Amino acid sequence: MLNQKHQNKAEIFFKTDDIVILKELLKKGIGLSLLADIALSDEDDDLIKIPLIPKDKITFTVYYAYLKSAIPSSEIEALFKLLKSYE
């Protein structure tokens, strides 16, 4: 992983699932974070986005879930088709 590549110098001191809190901490100069591009908006122009180089990109699996008894709308079916095209 990226941290191992740099002799485990990164130390996690705080974890949160709350993106708003995380971005506020970053704006106050507290810490560094890896965020998905979608987490940052035009309102976050005071944060610096540095894309990872291809060899350091992190991949992860995303699942979609819904009730077996649900009947997906045509829009949802289109989303499923789009997501499957990335497999």
mmCIF file with all atom_site columns, C-alpha atoms in Angstrom:
data_model
loop_
_atom_site.group_PDB
_atom_site.id
_atom_site.type_symbol
_atom_site.label_atom_id
_atom_site.label_alt_id
_atom_site.label_comp_id
_atom_site.label_asym_id
_atom_site.label_entity_id
_atom_site.label_seq_id
_atom_site.pdbx_PDB_ins_code
_atom_site.Cartn_x
_atom_site.Cartn_y
_atom_site.Cartn_z
_atom_site.occupancy
_atom_site.B_iso_or_equiv
_atom_site.pdbx_formal_charge
_atom_site.auth_seq_id
_atom_site.auth_comp_id
_atom_site.auth_asym_id
_atom_site.auth_atom_id
_atom_site.pdbx_PDB_model_num
ATOM 1  C CA . MET A 1 1  ? 0.000   0.000  0.000   1.00 0.00 ? 1  MET A CA 1
ATOM 2  C CA . LEU A 1 2  ? 0.946   3.643  -0.273  1.00 0.00 ? 2  LEU A CA 1
ATOM 3  C CA . ASN A 1 3  ? 1.882   3.950  3.406   1.00 0.00 ? 3  ASN A CA 1
ATOM 4  C CA . GLN A 1 4  ? 4.117   0.883  3.216   1.00 0.00 ? 4  GLN A CA 1
ATOM 5  C CA . LYS A 1 5  ? 5.877   2.387  0.205   1.00 0.00 ? 5  LYS A CA 1
ATOM 6  C CA . HIS A 1 6  ? 6.864   5.322  2.435   1.00 0.00 ? 6  HIS A CA 1
ATOM 7  C CA . GLN A 1 7  ? 8.072   3.237  5.400   1.00 0.00 ? 7  GLN A CA 1
ATOM 8  C CA . ASN A 1 8  ? 4.760   3.507  7.304   1.00 0.00 ? 8  ASN A CA 1
ATOM 9  C CA . LYS A 1 9  ? 5.337   7.164  8.149   1.00 0.00 ? 9  LYS A CA 1
ATOM 10 C CA . ALA A 1 10 ? 1.629   8.026  7.957   1.00 0.00 ? 10 ALA A CA 1
ATOM 11 C CA . GLU A 1 11 ? -0.164  7.726  11.276  1.00 0.00 ? 11 GLU A CA 1
ATOM 12 C CA . ILE A 1 12 ? -3.954  7.678  11.506  1.00 0.00 ? 12 ILE A CA 1
ATOM 13 C CA . PHE A 1 13 ? -5.033  9.801  14.450  1.00 0.00 ? 13 PHE A CA 1
ATOM 14 C CA . PHE A 1 14 ? -8.703  10.307 13.583  1.00 0.00 ? 14 PHE A CA 1
ATOM 15 C CA . LYS A 1 15 ? -11.265 8.426  11.493  1.00 0.00 ? 15 LYS A CA 1
ATOM 16 C CA . THR A 1 16 ? -14.686 9.681  10.477  1.00 0.00 ? 16 THR A CA 1
ATOM 17 C CA . ASP A 1 17 ? -17.420 8.858  7.993   1.00 0.00 ? 17 ASP A CA 1
ATOM 18 C CA . ASP A 1 18 ? -18.651 12.455 8.134   1.00 0.00 ? 18 ASP A CA 1
ATOM 19 C CA . ILE A 1 19 ? -17.285 14.183 5.030   1.00 0.00 ? 19 ILE A CA 1
ATOM 20 C CA . VAL A 1 20 ? -18.371 17.642 6.252   1.00 0.00 ? 20 VAL A CA 1
ATOM 21 C CA . ILE A 1 21 ? -16.363 17.290 9.490   1.00 0.00 ? 21 ILE A CA 1
ATOM 22 C CA . LEU A 1 22 ? -13.408 15.873 7.592   1.00 0.00 ? 22 LEU A CA 1
ATOM 23 C CA . LYS A 1 23 ? -13.352 18.754 5.095   1.00 0.00 ? 23 LYS A CA 1
ATOM 24 C CA . GLU A 1 24 ? -13.662 21.331 7.895   1.00 0.00 ? 24 GLU A CA 1
ATOM 25 C CA . LEU A 1 25 ? -10.651 19.774 9.661   1.00 0.00 ? 25 LEU A CA 1
ATOM 26 C CA . LEU A 1 26 ? -8.669  19.890 6.411   1.00 0.00 ? 26 LEU A CA 1
ATOM 27 C CA . LYS A 1 27 ? -9.636  23.548 5.886   1.00 0.00 ? 27 LYS A CA 1
ATOM 28 C CA . LYS A 1 28 ? -8.250  24.305 9.358   1.00 0.00 ? 28 LYS A CA 1
ATOM 29 C CA . GLY A 1 29 ? -4.954  22.700 8.367   1.00 0.00 ? 29 GLY A CA 1
ATOM 30 C CA . ILE A 1 30 ? -5.498  19.571 10.445  1.00 0.00 ? 30 ILE A CA 1
ATOM 31 C CA . GLY A 1 31 ? -4.367  16.435 8.685   1.00 0.00 ? 31 GLY A CA 1
ATOM 32 C CA . LEU A 1 32 ? -4.383  14.982 5.212   1.00 0.00 ? 32 LEU A CA 1
ATOM 33 C CA . SER A 1 33 ? -7.005  12.750 3.633   1.00 0.00 ? 33 SER A CA 1
ATOM 34 C CA . LEU A 1 34 ? -7.728  10.577 0.640   1.00 0.00 ? 34 LEU A CA 1
ATOM 35 C CA . LEU A 1 35 ? -11.137 11.475 -0.777  1.00 0.00 ? 35 LEU A CA 1
ATOM 36 C CA . ALA A 1 36 ? -13.130 10.410 -3.787  1.00 0.00 ? 36 ALA A CA 1
ATOM 37 C CA . ASP A 1 37 ? -13.431 13.143 -6.398  1.00 0.00 ? 37 ASP A CA 1
ATOM 38 C CA . ILE A 1 38 ? -17.196 13.269 -5.839  1.00 0.00 ? 38 ILE A CA 1
ATOM 39 C CA . ALA A 1 39 ? -16.638 14.329 -2.197  1.00 0.00 ? 39 ALA A CA 1
ATOM 40 C CA . LEU A 1 40 ? -15.272 17.714 -3.284  1.00 0.00 ? 40 LEU A CA 1
ATOM 41 C CA . SER A 1 41 ? -17.443 20.447 -4.768  1.00 0.00 ? 41 SER A CA 1
ATOM 42 C CA . ASP A 1 42 ? -16.854 23.925 -6.188  1.00 0.00 ? 42 ASP A CA 1
ATOM 43 C CA . GLU A 1 43 ? -17.376 25.258 -2.645  1.00 0.00 ? 43 GLU A CA 1
ATOM 44 C CA . ASP A 1 44 ? -14.208 23.426 -1.588  1.00 0.00 ? 44 ASP A CA 1
ATOM 45 C CA . ASP A 1 45 ? -11.921 25.596 -3.720  1.00 0.00 ? 45 ASP A CA 1
ATOM 46 C CA . ASP A 1 46 ? -9.742  26.279 -0.666  1.00 0.00 ? 46 ASP A CA 1
ATOM 47 C CA . LEU A 1 47 ? -8.738  22.600 -0.583  1.00 0.00 ? 47 LEU A CA 1
ATOM 48 C CA . ILE A 1 48 ? -6.019  21.305 -2.882  1.00 0.00 ? 48 ILE A CA 1
ATOM 49 C CA . LYS A 1 49 ? -6.772  18.222 -4.978  1.00 0.00 ? 49 LYS A CA 1
ATOM 50 C CA . ILE A 1 50 ? -3.717  16.212 -5.954  1.00 0.00 ? 50 ILE A CA 1
ATOM 51 C CA . PRO A 1 51 ? -4.535  13.195 -8.117  1.00 0.00 ? 51 PRO A CA 1
ATOM 52 C CA . LEU A 1 52 ? -2.623  10.011 -7.348  1.00 0.00 ? 52 LEU A CA 1
ATOM 53 C CA . ILE A 1 53 ? -0.232  8.856  -10.025 1.00 0.00 ? 53 ILE A CA 1
ATOM 54 C CA . PRO A 1 54 ? -1.408  5.713  -11.860 1.00 0.00 ? 54 PRO A CA 1
ATOM 55 C CA . LYS A 1 55 ? 0.902   3.334  -9.982  1.00 0.00 ? 55 LYS A CA 1
ATOM 56 C CA . ASP A 1 56 ? -0.373  4.656  -6.611  1.00 0.00 ? 56 ASP A CA 1
ATOM 57 C CA . LYS A 1 57 ? -4.087  4.633  -7.462  1.00 0.00 ? 57 LYS A CA 1
ATOM 58 C CA . ILE A 1 58 ? -6.220  2.826  -4.943  1.00 0.00 ? 58 ILE A CA 1
ATOM 59 C CA . THR A 1 59 ? -8.984  0.539  -6.135  1.00 0.00 ? 59 THR A CA 1
ATOM 60 C CA . PHE A 1 60 ? -11.938 -0.648 -4.126  1.00 0.00 ? 60 PHE A CA 1
ATOM 61 C CA . THR A 1 61 ? -15.102 -2.610 -4.749  1.00 0.00 ? 61 THR A CA 1
ATOM 62 C CA . VAL A 1 62 ? -18.468 -0.891 -4.647  1.00 0.00 ? 62 VAL A CA 1
ATOM 63 C CA . TYR A 1 63 ? -21.718 -2.824 -4.374  1.00 0.00 ? 63 TYR A CA 1
ATOM 64 C CA . TYR A 1 64 ? -25.262 -1.768 -5.031  1.00 0.00 ? 64 TYR A CA 1
ATOM 65 C CA . ALA A 1 65 ? -28.063 -3.401 -3.098  1.00 0.00 ? 65 ALA A CA 1
ATOM 66 C CA . TYR A 1 66 ? -31.833 -3.333 -3.117  1.00 0.00 ? 66 TYR A CA 1
ATOM 67 C CA . LEU A 1 67 ? -34.721 -5.413 -1.807  1.00 0.00 ? 67 LEU A CA 1
ATOM 68 C CA . LYS A 1 68 ? -35.423 -8.584 -3.761  1.00 0.00 ? 68 LYS A CA 1
ATOM 69 C CA . SER A 1 69 ? -39.092 -7.635 -3.803  1.00 0.00 ? 69 SER A CA 1
ATOM 70 C CA . ALA A 1 70 ? -38.389 -4.164 -5.267  1.00 0.00 ? 70 ALA A CA 1
ATOM 71 C CA . ILE A 1 71 ? -39.059 -3.456 -8.920  1.00 0.00 ? 71 ILE A CA 1
ATOM 72 C CA . PRO A 1 72 ? -36.358 -1.070 -10.143 1.00 0.00 ? 72 PRO A CA 1
ATOM 73 C CA . SER A 1 73 ? -37.491 1.885  -12.251 1.00 0.00 ? 73 SER A CA 1
ATOM 74 C CA . SER A 1 74 ? -36.128 2.357  -15.762 1.00 0.00 ? 74 SER A CA 1
ATOM 75 C CA . GLU A 1 75 ? -33.716 4.980  -14.399 1.00 0.00 ? 75 GLU A CA 1
ATOM 76 C CA . ILE A 1 76 ? -32.378 2.526  -11.822 1.00 0.00 ? 76 ILE A CA 1
ATOM 77 C CA . GLU A 1 77 ? -32.080 -0.190 -14.483 1.00 0.00 ? 77 GLU A CA 1
ATOM 78 C CA . ALA A 1 78 ? -30.059 2.269  -16.602 1.00 0.00 ? 78 ALA A CA 1
ATOM 79 C CA . LEU A 1 79 ? -27.792 2.923  -13.611 1.00 0.00 ? 79 LEU A CA 1
ATOM 80 C CA . PHE A 1 80 ? -27.306 -0.834 -13.107 1.00 0.00 ? 80 PHE A CA 1
ATOM 81 C CA . LYS A 1 81 ? -26.409 -1.190 -16.793 1.00 0.00 ? 81 LYS A CA 1
ATOM 82 C CA . LEU A 1 82 ? -23.906 1.652  -16.539 1.00 0.00 ? 82 LEU A CA 1
ATOM 83 C CA . LEU A 1 83 ? -22.310 0.174  -13.413 1.00 0.00 ? 83 LEU A CA 1
ATOM 84 C CA . LYS A 1 84 ? -22.058 -3.272 -15.018 1.00 0.00 ? 84 LYS A CA 1
ATOM 85 C CA . SER A 1 85 ? -20.270 -1.757 -18.018 1.00 0.00 ? 85 SER A CA 1
ATOM 86 C CA . TYR A 1 86 ? -17.304 -1.005 -15.713 1.00 0.00 ? 86 TYR A CA 1
ATOM 87 C CA . GLU A 1 87 ? -16.854 -4.650 -14.694 1.00 0.00 ? 87 GLU A CA 1
#
